[in-house]
Tab-separated table of C-alpha atoms in Angstrom:
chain	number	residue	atom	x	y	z
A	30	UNK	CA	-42.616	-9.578	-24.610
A	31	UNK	CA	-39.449	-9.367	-22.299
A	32	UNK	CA	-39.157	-12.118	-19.973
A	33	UNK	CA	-38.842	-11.940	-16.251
A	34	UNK	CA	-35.118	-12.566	-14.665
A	35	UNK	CA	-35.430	-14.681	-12.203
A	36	UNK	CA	-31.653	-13.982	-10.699
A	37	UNK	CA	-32.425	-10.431	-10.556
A	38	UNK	CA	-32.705	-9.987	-6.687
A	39	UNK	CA	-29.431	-11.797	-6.683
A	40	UNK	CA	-27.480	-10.264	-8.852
A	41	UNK	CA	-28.689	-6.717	-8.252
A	42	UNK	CA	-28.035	-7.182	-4.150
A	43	UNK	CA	-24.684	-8.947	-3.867
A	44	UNK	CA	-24.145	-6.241	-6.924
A	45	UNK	CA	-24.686	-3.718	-4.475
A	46	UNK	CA	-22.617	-5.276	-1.723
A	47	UNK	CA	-19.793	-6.052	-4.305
A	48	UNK	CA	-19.612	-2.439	-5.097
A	49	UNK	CA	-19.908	-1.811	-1.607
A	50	UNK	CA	-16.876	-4.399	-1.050
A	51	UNK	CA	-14.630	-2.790	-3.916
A	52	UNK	CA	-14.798	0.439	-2.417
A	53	UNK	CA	-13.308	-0.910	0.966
A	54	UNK	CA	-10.774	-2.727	-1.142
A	55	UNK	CA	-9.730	0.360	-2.854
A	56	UNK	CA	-9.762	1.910	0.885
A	57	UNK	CA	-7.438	-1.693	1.873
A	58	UNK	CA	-4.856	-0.722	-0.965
A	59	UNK	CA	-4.552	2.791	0.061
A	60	UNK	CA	-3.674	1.824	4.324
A	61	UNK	CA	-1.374	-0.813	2.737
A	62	UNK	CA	0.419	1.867	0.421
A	63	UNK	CA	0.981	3.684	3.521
A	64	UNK	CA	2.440	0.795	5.466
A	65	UNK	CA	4.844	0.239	2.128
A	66	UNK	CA	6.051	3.721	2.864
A	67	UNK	CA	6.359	3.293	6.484
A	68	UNK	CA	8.233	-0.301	6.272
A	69	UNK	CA	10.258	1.744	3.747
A	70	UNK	CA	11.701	4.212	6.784
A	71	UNK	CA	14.559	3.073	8.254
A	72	UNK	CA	14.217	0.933	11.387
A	73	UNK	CA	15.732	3.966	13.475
A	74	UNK	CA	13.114	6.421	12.401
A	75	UNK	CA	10.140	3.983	13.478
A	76	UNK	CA	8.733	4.214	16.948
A	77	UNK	CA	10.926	1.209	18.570
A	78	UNK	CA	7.377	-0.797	19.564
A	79	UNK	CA	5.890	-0.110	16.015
A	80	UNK	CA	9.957	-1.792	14.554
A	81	UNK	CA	9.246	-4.814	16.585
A	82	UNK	CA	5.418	-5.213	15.830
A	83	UNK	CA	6.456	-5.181	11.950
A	84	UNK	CA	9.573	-7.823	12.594
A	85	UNK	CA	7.246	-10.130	14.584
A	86	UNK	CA	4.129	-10.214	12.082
A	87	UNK	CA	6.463	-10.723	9.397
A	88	UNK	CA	5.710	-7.646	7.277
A	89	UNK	CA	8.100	-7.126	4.456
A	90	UNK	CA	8.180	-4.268	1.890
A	91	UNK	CA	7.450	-6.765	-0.531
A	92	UNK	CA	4.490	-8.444	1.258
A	93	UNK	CA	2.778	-4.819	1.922
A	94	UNK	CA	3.189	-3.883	-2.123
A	95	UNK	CA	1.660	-7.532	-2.437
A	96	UNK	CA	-1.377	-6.428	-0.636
A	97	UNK	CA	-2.011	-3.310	-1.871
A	98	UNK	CA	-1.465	-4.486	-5.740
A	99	UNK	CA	-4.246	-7.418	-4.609
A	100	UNK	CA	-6.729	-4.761	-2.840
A	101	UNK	CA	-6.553	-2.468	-5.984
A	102	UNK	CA	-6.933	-5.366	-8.472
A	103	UNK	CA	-9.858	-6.697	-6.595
A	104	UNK	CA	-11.366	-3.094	-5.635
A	105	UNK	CA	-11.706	-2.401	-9.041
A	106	UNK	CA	-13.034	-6.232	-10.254
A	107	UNK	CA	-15.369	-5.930	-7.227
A	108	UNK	CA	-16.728	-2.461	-8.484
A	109	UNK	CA	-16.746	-3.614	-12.502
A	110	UNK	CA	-18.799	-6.454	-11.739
A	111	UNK	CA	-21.107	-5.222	-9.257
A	112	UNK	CA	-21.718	-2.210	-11.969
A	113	UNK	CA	-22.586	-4.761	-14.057
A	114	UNK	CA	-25.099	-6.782	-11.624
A	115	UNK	CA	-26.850	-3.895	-10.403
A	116	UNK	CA	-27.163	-2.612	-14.071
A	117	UNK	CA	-28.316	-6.047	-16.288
A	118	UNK	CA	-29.821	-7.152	-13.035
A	119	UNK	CA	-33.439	-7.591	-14.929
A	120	UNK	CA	-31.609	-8.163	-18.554
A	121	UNK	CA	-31.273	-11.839	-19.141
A	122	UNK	CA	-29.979	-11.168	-22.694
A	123	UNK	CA	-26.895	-9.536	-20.694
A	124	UNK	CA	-26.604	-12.457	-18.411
A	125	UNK	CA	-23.677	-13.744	-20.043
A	126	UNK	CA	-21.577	-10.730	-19.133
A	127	UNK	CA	-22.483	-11.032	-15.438
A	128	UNK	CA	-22.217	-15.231	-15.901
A	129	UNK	CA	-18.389	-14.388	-16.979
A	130	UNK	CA	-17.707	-11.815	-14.216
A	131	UNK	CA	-19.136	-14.325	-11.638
A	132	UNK	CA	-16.838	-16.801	-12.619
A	133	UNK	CA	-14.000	-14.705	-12.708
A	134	UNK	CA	-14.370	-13.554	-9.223
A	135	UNK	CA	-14.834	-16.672	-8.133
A	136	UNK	CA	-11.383	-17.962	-10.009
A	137	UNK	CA	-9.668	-14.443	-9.070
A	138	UNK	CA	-10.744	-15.608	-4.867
A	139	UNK	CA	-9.351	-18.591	-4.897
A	140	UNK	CA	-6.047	-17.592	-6.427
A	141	UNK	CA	-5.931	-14.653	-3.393
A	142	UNK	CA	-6.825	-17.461	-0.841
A	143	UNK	CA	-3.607	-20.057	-2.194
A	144	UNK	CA	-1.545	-16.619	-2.546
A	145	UNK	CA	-2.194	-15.717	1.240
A	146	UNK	CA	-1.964	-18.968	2.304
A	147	UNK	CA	0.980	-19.355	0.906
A	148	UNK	CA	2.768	-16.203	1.570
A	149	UNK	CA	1.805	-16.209	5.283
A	150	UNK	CA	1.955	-19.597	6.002
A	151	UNK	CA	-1.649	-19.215	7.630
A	152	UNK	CA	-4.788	-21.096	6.207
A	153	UNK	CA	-8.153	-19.015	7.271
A	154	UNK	CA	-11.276	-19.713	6.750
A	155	UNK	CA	-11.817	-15.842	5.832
A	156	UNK	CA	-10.661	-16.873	2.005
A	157	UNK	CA	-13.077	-19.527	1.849
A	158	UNK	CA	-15.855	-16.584	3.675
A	159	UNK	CA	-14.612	-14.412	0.587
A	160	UNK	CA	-16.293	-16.364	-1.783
A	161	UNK	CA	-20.194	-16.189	-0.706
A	162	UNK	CA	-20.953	-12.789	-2.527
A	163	UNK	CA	-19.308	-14.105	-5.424
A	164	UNK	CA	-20.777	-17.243	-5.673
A	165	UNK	CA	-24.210	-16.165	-5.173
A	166	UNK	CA	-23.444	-13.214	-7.745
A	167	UNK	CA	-22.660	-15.981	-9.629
A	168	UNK	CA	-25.928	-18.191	-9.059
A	169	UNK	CA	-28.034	-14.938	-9.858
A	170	UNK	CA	-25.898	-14.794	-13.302
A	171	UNK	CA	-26.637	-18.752	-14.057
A	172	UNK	CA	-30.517	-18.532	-13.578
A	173	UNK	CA	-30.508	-15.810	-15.701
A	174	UNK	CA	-28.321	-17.487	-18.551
A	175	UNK	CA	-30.759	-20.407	-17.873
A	176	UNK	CA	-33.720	-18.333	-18.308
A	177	UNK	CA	-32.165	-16.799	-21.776
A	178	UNK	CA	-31.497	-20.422	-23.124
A	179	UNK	CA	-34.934	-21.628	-22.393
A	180	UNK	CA	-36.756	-19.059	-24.268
């Protein structure tokens, strides 16, 4: 007899809207790739108001190839781990996958929040926003490990 998961509907919806979320990540790192090339261009090929727009934000090469490494690397941890929500959603003897991948977001978050916060010398409260899918992915995960061990 298979027992019922009782973090399914969380782990199969913020699956969903993690998948949903890697794919505009992937989108993220593509724009910022672009914006490498163009900070690449010499200042006297750029459109003089688009020059002085970059110098005043503080873009860098460096900090655009920064950004689109992170969007990529958390595109494709976004879409892995959603896969595997949405997938071993009803599965608790897979919970432990999706337990792992919960925490890892949550860890791999964090470390993007200090790295922005850092780099940009701006604290937002978007980084700490970033974490609710995770999390809940993660509480999803943890009633279903809890389910497994109690059997």
């Amino acid at each position: 007899m298979e027992q019922r998961a009782p973090g399914k509907g969380l782990l199969k919806v913020t699956g969903i809207l993690l998948i949903i979320g890697g794919v505009f990540c992937i989108l993220q790192s593509v724009y910022s790739s672009a914006l490498v090339s163009m900070l690449s261009l010499p200042k006297e090929e750029l459109a003089p108001n688009t020059a002085a727009i970059f110098q005043e934000m503080g873009l860098t090469v460096q900090k655009a190839q920064l950004s689109a490494a992170t969007s990529s690397i958390q595109g494709i941890l976004y879409l892995v781990a959603g896969i595997f929500g949405v997938r071993n959603c009803n599965k608790i003897e897979k919970s432990q996958i999706c337990f792992a991948c919960g925490i890892f977001l949550i860890i791999f978050v964090l470390f993007n929040t200090v790295i922005a916060g850092v780099i940009s010398k701006v604290w937002s409260s978007a980084g700490i926003a970033a974490l609710t899918f995770p999390v809940l992915y993660f509480m999803g995960a943890l009633k279903n490990r809890q389910a497994m061990q109690g059997k």
